Amino acid sequence: MESYGLGCDSSHTLSVCLLLVSLALCCYQANALVCPALASEITGFFFLSDDLLKLQVAKFNPPPEALEAKLQVKHCTDKIPLED
């Protein structure tokens, strides 16, 4: 079954996880610490409200479509339980 929308399904969840892991691995210093800017962005994405996330992202001046897409993905990831 193919999904072309931004609906919430396991493939999107896996894609987001793989993206975050690959970004963390590509953005590190020689001592393997995750860069603080990336850590702040990831933490904000998962734990900030929509309004605060919009403020955090505003510094990048994204197009409205990109911001809306990020919020749609956030709404999907918000449904992932924090505990098993």
Tab-separated table of N, CA, C and O in Angstrom:
chain	number	residue	atom	x	y	z
A	1	MET	N	0.840	-1.170	0.000
A	1	MET	CA	0.000	0.000	0.000
A	1	MET	C	0.888	1.237	0.000
A	1	MET	O	1.754	1.392	0.843
A	2	GLU	N	0.665	2.138	-0.963
A	2	GLU	CA	1.465	3.346	-1.044
A	2	GLU	C	0.720	4.489	-0.391
A	2	GLU	O	-0.492	4.582	-0.469
A	3	SER	N	1.484	5.366	0.252
A	3	SER	CA	0.895	6.524	0.914
A	3	SER	C	1.619	7.766	0.421
A	3	SER	O	2.812	7.918	0.647
A	4	TYR	N	0.902	8.636	-0.283
A	4	TYR	CA	1.523	9.840	-0.815
A	4	TYR	C	1.198	11.070	0.020
A	4	TYR	O	1.787	12.111	-0.163
A	5	GLY	N	0.292	10.969	0.937
A	5	GLY	CA	-0.053	12.095	1.797
A	5	GLY	C	0.874	12.150	2.993
A	5	GLY	O	1.883	11.457	3.071
A	6	LEU	N	0.542	13.007	3.934
A	6	LEU	CA	1.332	13.115	5.154
A	6	LEU	C	0.611	12.444	6.307
A	6	LEU	O	0.682	12.885	7.435
A	7	GLY	N	-0.087	11.365	6.024
A	7	GLY	CA	-0.771	10.619	7.067
A	7	GLY	C	0.215	9.940	7.992
A	7	GLY	O	1.388	9.785	7.671
A	8	CYS	N	-0.222	9.547	9.145
A	8	CYS	CA	0.645	8.900	10.129
A	8	CYS	C	0.637	7.405	9.898
A	8	CYS	O	-0.402	6.775	9.969
A	9	ASP	N	1.784	6.843	9.594
A	9	ASP	CA	1.911	5.404	9.508
A	9	ASP	C	3.322	5.012	9.927
A	9	ASP	O	4.171	5.856	10.181
A	10	SER	N	3.558	3.729	10.017
A	10	SER	CA	4.842	3.262	10.534
A	10	SER	C	6.005	3.634	9.630
A	10	SER	O	7.109	3.867	10.113
A	11	SER	N	5.796	3.730	8.322
A	11	SER	CA	6.904	4.088	7.436
A	11	SER	C	7.333	5.529	7.656
A	11	SER	O	8.515	5.845	7.573
A	12	HIS	N	6.370	6.419	7.950
A	12	HIS	CA	6.739	7.798	8.248
A	12	HIS	C	7.498	7.874	9.568
A	12	HIS	O	8.461	8.616	9.700
A	13	THR	N	7.059	7.127	10.541
A	13	THR	CA	7.736	7.116	11.838
A	13	THR	C	9.158	6.622	11.676
A	13	THR	O	10.099	7.220	12.206
A	14	LEU	N	9.337	5.560	10.915
A	14	LEU	CA	10.667	5.031	10.668
A	14	LEU	C	11.515	6.041	9.907
A	14	LEU	O	12.686	6.240	10.228
A	15	SER	N	10.928	6.716	8.925
A	15	SER	CA	11.661	7.709	8.148
A	15	SER	C	12.152	8.845	9.030
A	15	SER	O	13.296	9.298	8.898
A	16	VAL	N	11.287	9.320	9.927
A	16	VAL	CA	11.676	10.406	10.825
A	16	VAL	C	12.808	9.951	11.740
A	16	VAL	O	13.798	10.665	11.924
A	17	CYS	N	12.706	8.749	12.278
A	17	CYS	CA	13.754	8.231	13.160
A	17	CYS	C	15.082	8.105	12.423
A	17	CYS	O	16.126	8.498	12.934
A	18	LEU	N	15.045	7.559	11.213
A	18	LEU	CA	16.275	7.409	10.435
A	18	LEU	C	16.874	8.761	10.070
A	18	LEU	O	18.096	8.932	10.096
A	19	LEU	N	16.024	9.721	9.752
A	19	LEU	CA	16.513	11.062	9.447
A	19	LEU	C	17.213	11.669	10.654
A	19	LEU	O	18.310	12.222	10.537
A	20	LEU	N	16.602	11.561	11.818
A	20	LEU	CA	17.192	12.141	13.021
A	20	LEU	C	18.518	11.474	13.374
A	20	LEU	O	19.485	12.142	13.750
A	21	VAL	N	18.585	10.165	13.247
A	21	VAL	CA	19.825	9.452	13.543
A	21	VAL	C	20.909	9.848	12.554
A	21	VAL	O	22.052	10.124	12.941
A	22	SER	N	20.574	9.926	11.274
A	22	SER	CA	21.589	10.287	10.284
A	22	SER	C	22.068	11.717	10.485
A	22	SER	O	23.262	12.003	10.336
A	23	LEU	N	21.171	12.626	10.851
A	23	LEU	CA	21.592	13.998	11.125
A	23	LEU	C	22.507	14.062	12.345
A	23	LEU	O	23.498	14.787	12.352
A	24	ALA	N	22.173	13.305	13.358
A	24	ALA	CA	23.002	13.298	14.565
A	24	ALA	C	24.393	12.758	14.265
A	24	ALA	O	25.394	13.256	14.779
A	25	LEU	N	24.478	11.748	13.419
A	25	LEU	CA	25.778	11.165	13.088
A	25	LEU	C	26.602	12.082	12.190
A	25	LEU	O	27.829	12.082	12.257
A	26	CYS	N	25.937	12.870	11.367
A	26	CYS	CA	26.656	13.755	10.451
A	26	CYS	C	27.040	15.077	11.103
A	26	CYS	O	27.857	15.815	10.570
A	27	CYS	N	26.459	15.393	12.222
A	27	CYS	CA	26.680	16.693	12.846
A	27	CYS	C	27.306	16.493	14.221
A	27	CYS	O	26.666	16.650	15.246
A	28	TYR	N	28.569	16.116	14.231
A	28	TYR	CA	29.246	15.895	15.506
A	28	TYR	C	30.679	16.378	15.427
A	28	TYR	O	31.234	16.557	14.354
A	29	GLN	N	31.266	16.613	16.563
A	29	GLN	CA	32.676	16.989	16.640
A	29	GLN	C	33.491	15.714	16.768
A	29	GLN	O	32.956	14.615	16.870
A	30	ALA	N	34.813	15.870	16.789
A	30	ALA	CA	35.693	14.707	16.859
A	30	ALA	C	35.447	13.876	18.123
A	30	ALA	O	35.723	12.687	18.149
A	31	ASN	N	34.928	14.493	19.167
A	31	ASN	CA	34.677	13.751	20.402
A	31	ASN	C	33.288	13.109	20.417
A	31	ASN	O	32.840	12.636	21.447
A	32	ALA	N	32.607	13.102	19.282
A	32	ALA	CA	31.320	12.432	19.088
A	32	ALA	C	30.173	13.032	19.902
A	32	ALA	O	29.188	12.370	20.159
A	33	LEU	N	30.273	14.294	20.276
A	33	LEU	CA	29.143	14.969	20.914
A	33	LEU	C	28.213	15.507	19.835
A	33	LEU	O	28.663	16.012	18.809
A	34	VAL	N	26.932	15.387	20.052
A	34	VAL	CA	25.963	15.953	19.118
A	34	VAL	C	26.039	17.467	19.247
A	34	VAL	O	26.099	18.004	20.350
A	35	CYS	N	26.044	18.156	18.108
A	35	CYS	CA	26.151	19.609	18.167
A	35	CYS	C	24.932	20.181	18.901
A	35	CYS	O	23.809	19.694	18.745
A	36	PRO	N	25.135	21.205	19.716
A	36	PRO	CA	24.046	21.764	20.543
A	36	PRO	C	22.867	22.277	19.719
A	36	PRO	O	21.721	22.148	20.148
A	37	ALA	N	23.132	22.855	18.551
A	37	ALA	CA	22.030	23.375	17.733
A	37	ALA	C	21.107	22.248	17.285
A	37	ALA	O	19.884	22.384	17.313
A	38	LEU	N	21.685	21.126	16.888
A	38	LEU	CA	20.871	19.988	16.469
A	38	LEU	C	20.092	19.411	17.654
A	38	LEU	O	18.906	19.101	17.531
A	39	ALA	N	20.749	19.305	18.794
A	39	ALA	CA	20.073	18.796	19.986
A	39	ALA	C	18.884	19.687	20.355
A	39	ALA	O	17.807	19.193	20.707
A	40	SER	N	19.063	20.999	20.244
A	40	SER	CA	17.986	21.936	20.552
A	40	SER	C	16.832	21.790	19.568
A	40	SER	O	15.658	21.797	19.970
A	41	GLU	N	17.142	21.630	18.281
A	41	GLU	CA	16.101	21.470	17.274
A	41	GLU	C	15.310	20.183	17.490
A	41	GLU	O	14.084	20.170	17.416
A	42	ILE	N	16.004	19.089	17.761
A	42	ILE	CA	15.324	17.813	17.959
A	42	ILE	C	14.467	17.852	19.223
A	42	ILE	O	13.312	17.425	19.217
A	43	THR	N	15.024	18.369	20.299
A	43	THR	CA	14.276	18.466	21.554
A	43	THR	C	13.036	19.335	21.372
A	43	THR	O	11.944	18.985	21.824
A	44	GLY	N	13.215	20.463	20.705
A	44	GLY	CA	12.080	21.347	20.448
A	44	GLY	C	11.005	20.686	19.621
A	44	GLY	O	9.813	20.824	19.890
A	45	PHE	N	11.432	19.936	18.599
A	45	PHE	CA	10.477	19.262	17.722
A	45	PHE	C	9.605	18.292	18.512
A	45	PHE	O	8.401	18.211	18.298
A	46	PHE	N	10.211	17.568	19.427
A	46	PHE	CA	9.460	16.553	20.161
A	46	PHE	C	8.704	17.090	21.370
A	46	PHE	O	7.675	16.539	21.744
A	47	PHE	N	9.182	18.146	21.999
A	47	PHE	CA	8.606	18.523	23.286
A	47	PHE	C	7.976	19.911	23.358
A	47	PHE	O	7.306	20.217	24.336
A	48	LEU	N	8.159	20.763	22.348
A	48	LEU	CA	7.554	22.092	22.391
A	48	LEU	C	6.143	22.053	21.817
A	48	LEU	O	5.815	21.202	20.986
A	49	SER	N	5.337	23.005	22.232
A	49	SER	CA	3.999	23.155	21.645
A	49	SER	C	4.156	23.694	20.222
A	49	SER	O	5.226	24.162	19.828
A	50	ASP	N	3.075	23.656	19.464
A	50	ASP	CA	3.123	24.152	18.089
A	50	ASP	C	3.559	25.619	18.036
A	50	ASP	O	4.368	26.006	17.199
A	51	ASP	N	3.001	26.437	18.937
A	51	ASP	CA	3.331	27.865	18.926
A	51	ASP	C	4.805	28.105	19.228
A	51	ASP	O	5.458	28.924	18.575
A	52	LEU	N	5.345	27.399	20.217
A	52	LEU	CA	6.766	27.570	20.543
A	52	LEU	C	7.665	27.019	19.441
A	52	LEU	O	8.716	27.577	19.148
A	53	LEU	N	7.239	25.940	18.806
A	53	LEU	CA	8.010	25.390	17.700
A	53	LEU	C	8.048	26.377	16.535
A	53	LEU	O	9.094	26.565	15.903
A	54	LYS	N	6.933	27.044	16.275
A	54	LYS	CA	6.904	28.054	15.215
A	54	LYS	C	7.898	29.168	15.511
A	54	LYS	O	8.579	29.654	14.605
A	55	LEU	N	7.987	29.572	16.771
A	55	LEU	CA	8.961	30.604	17.150
A	55	LEU	C	10.395	30.107	16.961
A	55	LEU	O	11.264	30.853	16.504
A	56	GLN	N	10.645	28.861	17.319
A	56	GLN	CA	11.984	28.297	17.178
A	56	GLN	C	12.387	28.215	15.702
A	56	GLN	O	13.530	28.492	15.346
A	57	VAL	N	11.450	27.849	14.855
A	57	VAL	CA	11.733	27.680	13.429
A	57	VAL	C	11.782	29.025	12.699
A	57	VAL	O	12.401	29.142	11.640
A	58	ALA	N	11.169	30.054	13.260
A	58	ALA	CA	11.089	31.359	12.596
A	58	ALA	C	12.461	31.932	12.259
A	58	ALA	O	12.602	32.666	11.274
A	59	LYS	N	13.484	31.586	13.025
A	59	LYS	CA	14.828	32.121	12.752
A	59	LYS	C	15.368	31.671	11.397
A	59	LYS	O	16.248	32.291	10.839
A	60	PHE	N	14.792	30.580	10.847
A	60	PHE	CA	15.215	30.086	9.537
A	60	PHE	C	14.399	30.694	8.399
A	60	PHE	O	14.704	30.466	7.238
A	61	ASN	N	13.332	31.424	8.743
A	61	ASN	CA	12.449	32.056	7.770
A	61	ASN	C	11.976	31.051	6.708
A	61	ASN	O	12.175	31.264	5.510
A	62	PRO	N	11.339	29.955	7.142
A	62	PRO	CA	10.922	28.926	6.176
A	62	PRO	C	9.691	29.373	5.392
A	62	PRO	O	8.902	30.195	5.871
A	63	PRO	N	9.511	28.835	4.199
A	63	PRO	CA	8.256	29.107	3.482
A	63	PRO	C	7.085	28.496	4.255
A	63	PRO	O	7.260	27.511	4.974
A	64	PRO	N	5.913	29.081	4.126
A	64	PRO	CA	4.750	28.573	4.878
A	64	PRO	C	4.473	27.093	4.639
A	64	PRO	O	4.069	26.385	5.553
A	65	GLU	N	4.708	26.614	3.409
A	65	GLU	CA	4.458	25.209	3.104
A	65	GLU	C	5.402	24.302	3.899
A	65	GLU	O	5.009	23.236	4.357
A	66	ALA	N	6.651	24.718	4.063
A	66	ALA	CA	7.626	23.917	4.812
A	66	ALA	C	7.258	23.872	6.293
A	66	ALA	O	7.357	22.824	6.932
A	67	LEU	N	6.839	25.013	6.823
A	67	LEU	CA	6.430	25.054	8.228
A	67	LEU	C	5.207	24.172	8.454
A	67	LEU	O	5.153	23.411	9.429
A	68	GLU	N	4.250	24.230	7.549
A	68	GLU	CA	3.046	23.406	7.678
A	68	GLU	C	3.395	21.924	7.591
A	68	GLU	O	2.870	21.104	8.349
A	69	ALA	N	4.314	21.570	6.698
A	69	ALA	CA	4.732	20.170	6.574
A	69	ALA	C	5.409	19.696	7.855
A	69	ALA	O	5.167	18.583	8.325
A	70	LYS	N	6.251	20.558	8.434
A	70	LYS	CA	6.933	20.188	9.682
A	70	LYS	C	5.919	19.979	10.805
A	70	LYS	O	6.037	19.044	11.591
A	71	LEU	N	4.915	20.839	10.860
A	71	LEU	CA	3.896	20.699	11.892
A	71	LEU	C	3.067	19.427	11.692
A	71	LEU	O	2.689	18.772	12.670
A	72	GLN	N	2.811	19.057	10.437
A	72	GLN	CA	2.068	17.825	10.184
A	72	GLN	C	2.870	16.609	10.638
A	72	GLN	O	2.321	15.684	11.240
A	73	VAL	N	4.178	16.622	10.376
A	73	VAL	CA	5.025	15.518	10.839
A	73	VAL	C	5.073	15.506	12.358
A	73	VAL	O	5.001	14.458	12.991
A	74	LYS	N	5.158	16.700	12.969
A	74	LYS	CA	5.172	16.787	14.433
A	74	LYS	C	3.895	16.197	15.021
A	74	LYS	O	3.941	15.483	16.018
A	75	HIS	N	2.759	16.473	14.405
A	75	HIS	CA	1.499	15.928	14.913
A	75	HIS	C	1.509	14.401	14.854
A	75	HIS	O	0.943	13.741	15.728
A	76	CYS	N	2.166	13.848	13.847
A	76	CYS	CA	2.292	12.378	13.777
A	76	CYS	C	3.209	11.862	14.883
A	76	CYS	O	2.894	10.886	15.551
A	77	THR	N	4.353	12.512	15.064
A	77	THR	CA	5.305	12.040	16.070
A	77	THR	C	4.788	12.288	17.484
A	77	THR	O	5.182	11.580	18.408
A	78	ASP	N	3.906	13.254	17.653
A	78	ASP	CA	3.312	13.490	18.975
A	78	ASP	C	2.479	12.295	19.438
A	78	ASP	O	2.235	12.131	20.626
A	79	LYS	N	2.062	11.454	18.499
A	79	LYS	CA	1.243	10.299	18.838
A	79	LYS	C	2.098	9.095	19.273
A	79	LYS	O	1.557	8.095	19.728
A	80	ILE	N	3.412	9.204	19.142
A	80	ILE	CA	4.293	8.124	19.570
A	80	ILE	C	4.372	8.158	21.091
A	80	ILE	O	4.696	9.199	21.672
A	81	PRO	N	4.095	7.061	21.777
A	81	PRO	CA	4.159	7.075	23.245
A	81	PRO	C	5.601	7.259	23.733
A	81	PRO	O	6.551	6.758	23.123
A	82	LEU	N	5.752	8.007	24.817
A	82	LEU	CA	7.075	8.233	25.396
A	82	LEU	C	7.593	7.016	26.128
A	82	LEU	O	8.775	6.856	26.318
A	83	GLU	N	6.684	6.175	26.563
A	83	GLU	CA	7.051	4.957	27.285
A	83	GLU	C	6.454	3.754	26.586
A	83	GLU	O	5.426	3.867	25.921
A	84	ASP	N	7.072	2.605	26.764
A	84	ASP	CA	6.517	1.366	26.187
A	84	ASP	C	5.376	0.848	26.995
A	84	ASP	O	5.223	0.969	28.135
